[in-house]
Coordinates of C-alpha atoms in Angstrom, one line a residue:
X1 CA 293.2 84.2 -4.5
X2 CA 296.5 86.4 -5.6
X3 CA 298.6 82.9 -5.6
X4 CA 296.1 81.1 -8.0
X5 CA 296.4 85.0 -10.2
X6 CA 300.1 84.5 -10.1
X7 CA 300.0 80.4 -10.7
X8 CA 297.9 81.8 -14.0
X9 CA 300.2 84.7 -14.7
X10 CA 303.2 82.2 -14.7
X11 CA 301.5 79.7 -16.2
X12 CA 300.3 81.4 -19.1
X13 CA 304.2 83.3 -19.8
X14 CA 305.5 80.3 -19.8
X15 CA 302.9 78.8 -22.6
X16 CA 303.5 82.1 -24.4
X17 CA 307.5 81.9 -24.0
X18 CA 308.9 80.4 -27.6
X19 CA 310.8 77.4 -26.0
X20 CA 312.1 75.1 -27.8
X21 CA 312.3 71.6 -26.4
X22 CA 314.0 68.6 -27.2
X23 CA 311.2 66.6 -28.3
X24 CA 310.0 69.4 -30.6
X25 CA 313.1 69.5 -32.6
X26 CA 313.6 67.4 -36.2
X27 CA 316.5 65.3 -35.4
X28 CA 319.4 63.3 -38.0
X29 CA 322.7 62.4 -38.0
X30 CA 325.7 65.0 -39.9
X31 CA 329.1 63.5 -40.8
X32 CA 332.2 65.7 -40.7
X33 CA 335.2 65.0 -42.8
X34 CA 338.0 65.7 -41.2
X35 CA 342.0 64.5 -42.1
X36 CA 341.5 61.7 -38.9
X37 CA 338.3 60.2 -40.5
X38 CA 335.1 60.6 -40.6
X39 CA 333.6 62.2 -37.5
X40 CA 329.8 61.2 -36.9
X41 CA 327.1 63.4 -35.1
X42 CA 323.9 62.8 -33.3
X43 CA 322.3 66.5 -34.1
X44 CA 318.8 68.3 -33.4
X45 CA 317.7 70.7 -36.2
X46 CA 317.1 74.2 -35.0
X47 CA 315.0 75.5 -38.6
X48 CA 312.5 78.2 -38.0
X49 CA 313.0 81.4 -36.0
X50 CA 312.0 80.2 -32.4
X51 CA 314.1 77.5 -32.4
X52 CA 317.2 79.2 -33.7
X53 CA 316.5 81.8 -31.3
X54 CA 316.2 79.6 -28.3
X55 CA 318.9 77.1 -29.0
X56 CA 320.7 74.8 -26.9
X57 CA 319.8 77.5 -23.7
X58 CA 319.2 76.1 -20.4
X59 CA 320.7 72.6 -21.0
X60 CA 322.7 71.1 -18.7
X61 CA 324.5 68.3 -20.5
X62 CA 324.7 66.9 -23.9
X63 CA 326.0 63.5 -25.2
X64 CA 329.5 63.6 -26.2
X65 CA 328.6 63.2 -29.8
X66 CA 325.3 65.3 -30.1
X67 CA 325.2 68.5 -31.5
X68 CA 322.4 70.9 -32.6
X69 CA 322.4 72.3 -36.5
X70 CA 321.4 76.0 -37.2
X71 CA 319.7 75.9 -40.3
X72 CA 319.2 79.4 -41.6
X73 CA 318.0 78.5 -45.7
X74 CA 319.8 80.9 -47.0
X75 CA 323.0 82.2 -46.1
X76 CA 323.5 84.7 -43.7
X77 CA 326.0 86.2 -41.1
X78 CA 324.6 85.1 -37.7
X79 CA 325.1 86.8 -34.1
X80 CA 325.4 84.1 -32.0
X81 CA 325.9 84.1 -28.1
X82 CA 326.0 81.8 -24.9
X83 CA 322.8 83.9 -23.1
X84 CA 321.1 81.6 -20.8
X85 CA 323.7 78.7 -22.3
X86 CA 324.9 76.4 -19.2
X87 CA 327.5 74.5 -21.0
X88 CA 330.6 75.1 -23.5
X89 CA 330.3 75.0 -26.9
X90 CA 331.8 75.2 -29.7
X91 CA 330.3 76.7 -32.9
X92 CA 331.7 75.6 -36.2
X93 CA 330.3 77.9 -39.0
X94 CA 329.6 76.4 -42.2
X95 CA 328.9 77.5 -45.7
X96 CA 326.4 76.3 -48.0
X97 CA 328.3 73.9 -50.0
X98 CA 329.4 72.1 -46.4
X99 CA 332.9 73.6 -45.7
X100 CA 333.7 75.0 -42.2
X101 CA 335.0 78.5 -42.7
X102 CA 335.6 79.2 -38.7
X103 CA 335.0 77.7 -35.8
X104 CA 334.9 79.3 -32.1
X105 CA 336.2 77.3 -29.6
X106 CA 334.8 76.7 -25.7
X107 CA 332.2 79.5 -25.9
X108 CA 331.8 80.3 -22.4
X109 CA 328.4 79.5 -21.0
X110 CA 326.0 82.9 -20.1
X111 CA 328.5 85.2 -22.0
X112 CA 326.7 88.3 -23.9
X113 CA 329.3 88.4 -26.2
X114 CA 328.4 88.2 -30.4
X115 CA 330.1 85.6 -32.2
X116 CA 330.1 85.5 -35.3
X117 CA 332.1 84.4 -38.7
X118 CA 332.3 88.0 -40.7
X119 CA 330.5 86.7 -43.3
X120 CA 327.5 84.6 -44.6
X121 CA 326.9 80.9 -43.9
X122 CA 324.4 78.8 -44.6
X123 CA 324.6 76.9 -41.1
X124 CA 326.2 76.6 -37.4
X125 CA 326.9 73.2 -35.9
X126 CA 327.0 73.1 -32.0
X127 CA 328.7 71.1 -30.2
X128 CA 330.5 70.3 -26.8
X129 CA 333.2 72.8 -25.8
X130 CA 336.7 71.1 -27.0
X131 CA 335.2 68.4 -28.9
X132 CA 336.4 69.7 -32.2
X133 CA 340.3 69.9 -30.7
X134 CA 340.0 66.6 -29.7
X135 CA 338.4 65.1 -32.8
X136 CA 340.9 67.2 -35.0
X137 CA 338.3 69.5 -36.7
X138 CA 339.7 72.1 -38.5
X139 CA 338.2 74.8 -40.6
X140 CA 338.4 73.4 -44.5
X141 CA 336.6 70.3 -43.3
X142 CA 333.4 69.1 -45.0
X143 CA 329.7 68.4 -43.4
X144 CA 328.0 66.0 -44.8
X145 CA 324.1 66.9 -43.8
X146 CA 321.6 67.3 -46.3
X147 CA 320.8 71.4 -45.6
X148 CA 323.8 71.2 -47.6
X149 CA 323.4 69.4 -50.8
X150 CA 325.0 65.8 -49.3
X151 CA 323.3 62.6 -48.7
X152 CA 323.9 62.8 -45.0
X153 CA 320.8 63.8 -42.8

C-alpha cells in the first residue's frame, strides 16, 4: 500500500512539475549574419513563462546546429543560469531589432551562477558551448528570426 501512495505522490509531482518537453515546444529556423556568411539554425521557441523557465535543462545532447530561442515579447534584462543544464552553452543575447549585444561563452553545465547582459533584450539564443567561436559569431551580428521584425522564422 505505501509504494502504490508514493508511485501516486511521484506521479502526480511530476504531472504538476512545469516541464517543458521537446515536442511541446514551437519550432523554426533563425539565420545569423555573421562576416563568414550566413550561419543557419535549427531552433525550439521557449515563449511563455514555463518554458523559459525550464529551458534546455536536463538535456543531454543537442545537434550541432540546434539552438533554443528565448522569446521574452518585450525587452527585458534576463537572469539566466546552467541549473539542472547538462551540457555547454553558449548564450548570445539579442536586442529587439536582431543585433547581438553579448554573448557568454561555454556556460558551464549545473553552475548557479546569473548571467546576464546589463541591460534589456528582447531575446537569448542558446546554443552549443563553442559553436559561436567556431562559426565566427561576434556581438554586432544580426538574427534574422521573426520575434524580431525579419522574415526568418
Amino acid at each position: 500500500m505505501k509504494q502504490i501512495i508514493t508511485s501516486i505522490g511521484v506521479g502526480l509531482l511530476l504531472a504538476l512539475s512545469p516541464i517543458a518537453t521537446a515536442q511541446d515546444l514551437e519550432t523554426g529556423t533563425l539565420t545569423i549574419e555573421t562576416e563568414a556568411g550566413p550561419q543557419t539554425f535549427d531552433i525550439e521557441i521557449a515563449d511563455d513563462r514555463e518554458e523559459i523557465s525550464y529551458g534546455l535543462m536536463n538535456r543531454e545532447s543537442m545537434p550541432e546546429n540546434a539552438g533554443m530561442l528565448f522569446d521574452f515579447a518585450q525587452p527585458r534584462e534576463p537572469a539566466m543560469w546552467m541549473k539542472n543544464t547538462l551540457i555547454p552553452l553558449d548564450m548570445l543575447f539579442i536586442t529587439s531589432d536582431g543585433t547581438i549585444q553579448m554573448i557568454a561563452r561555454n556556460a558551464q553545465p549545473g553552475s548557479l551562477r546569473t548571467i546576464s547582459p546589463g541591460m534589456p533584450v528582447k531575446g537569448v539564443l542558446e546554443i552549443n558551448g563553442g559553436r559561436a567561436a567556431e562559426l565566427g559569431i561576434k556581438p554586432g551580428d544580426t538574427v534574422d528570426h521573426s520575434i524580431f521584425g525579419s522574415d526568418d522564422g
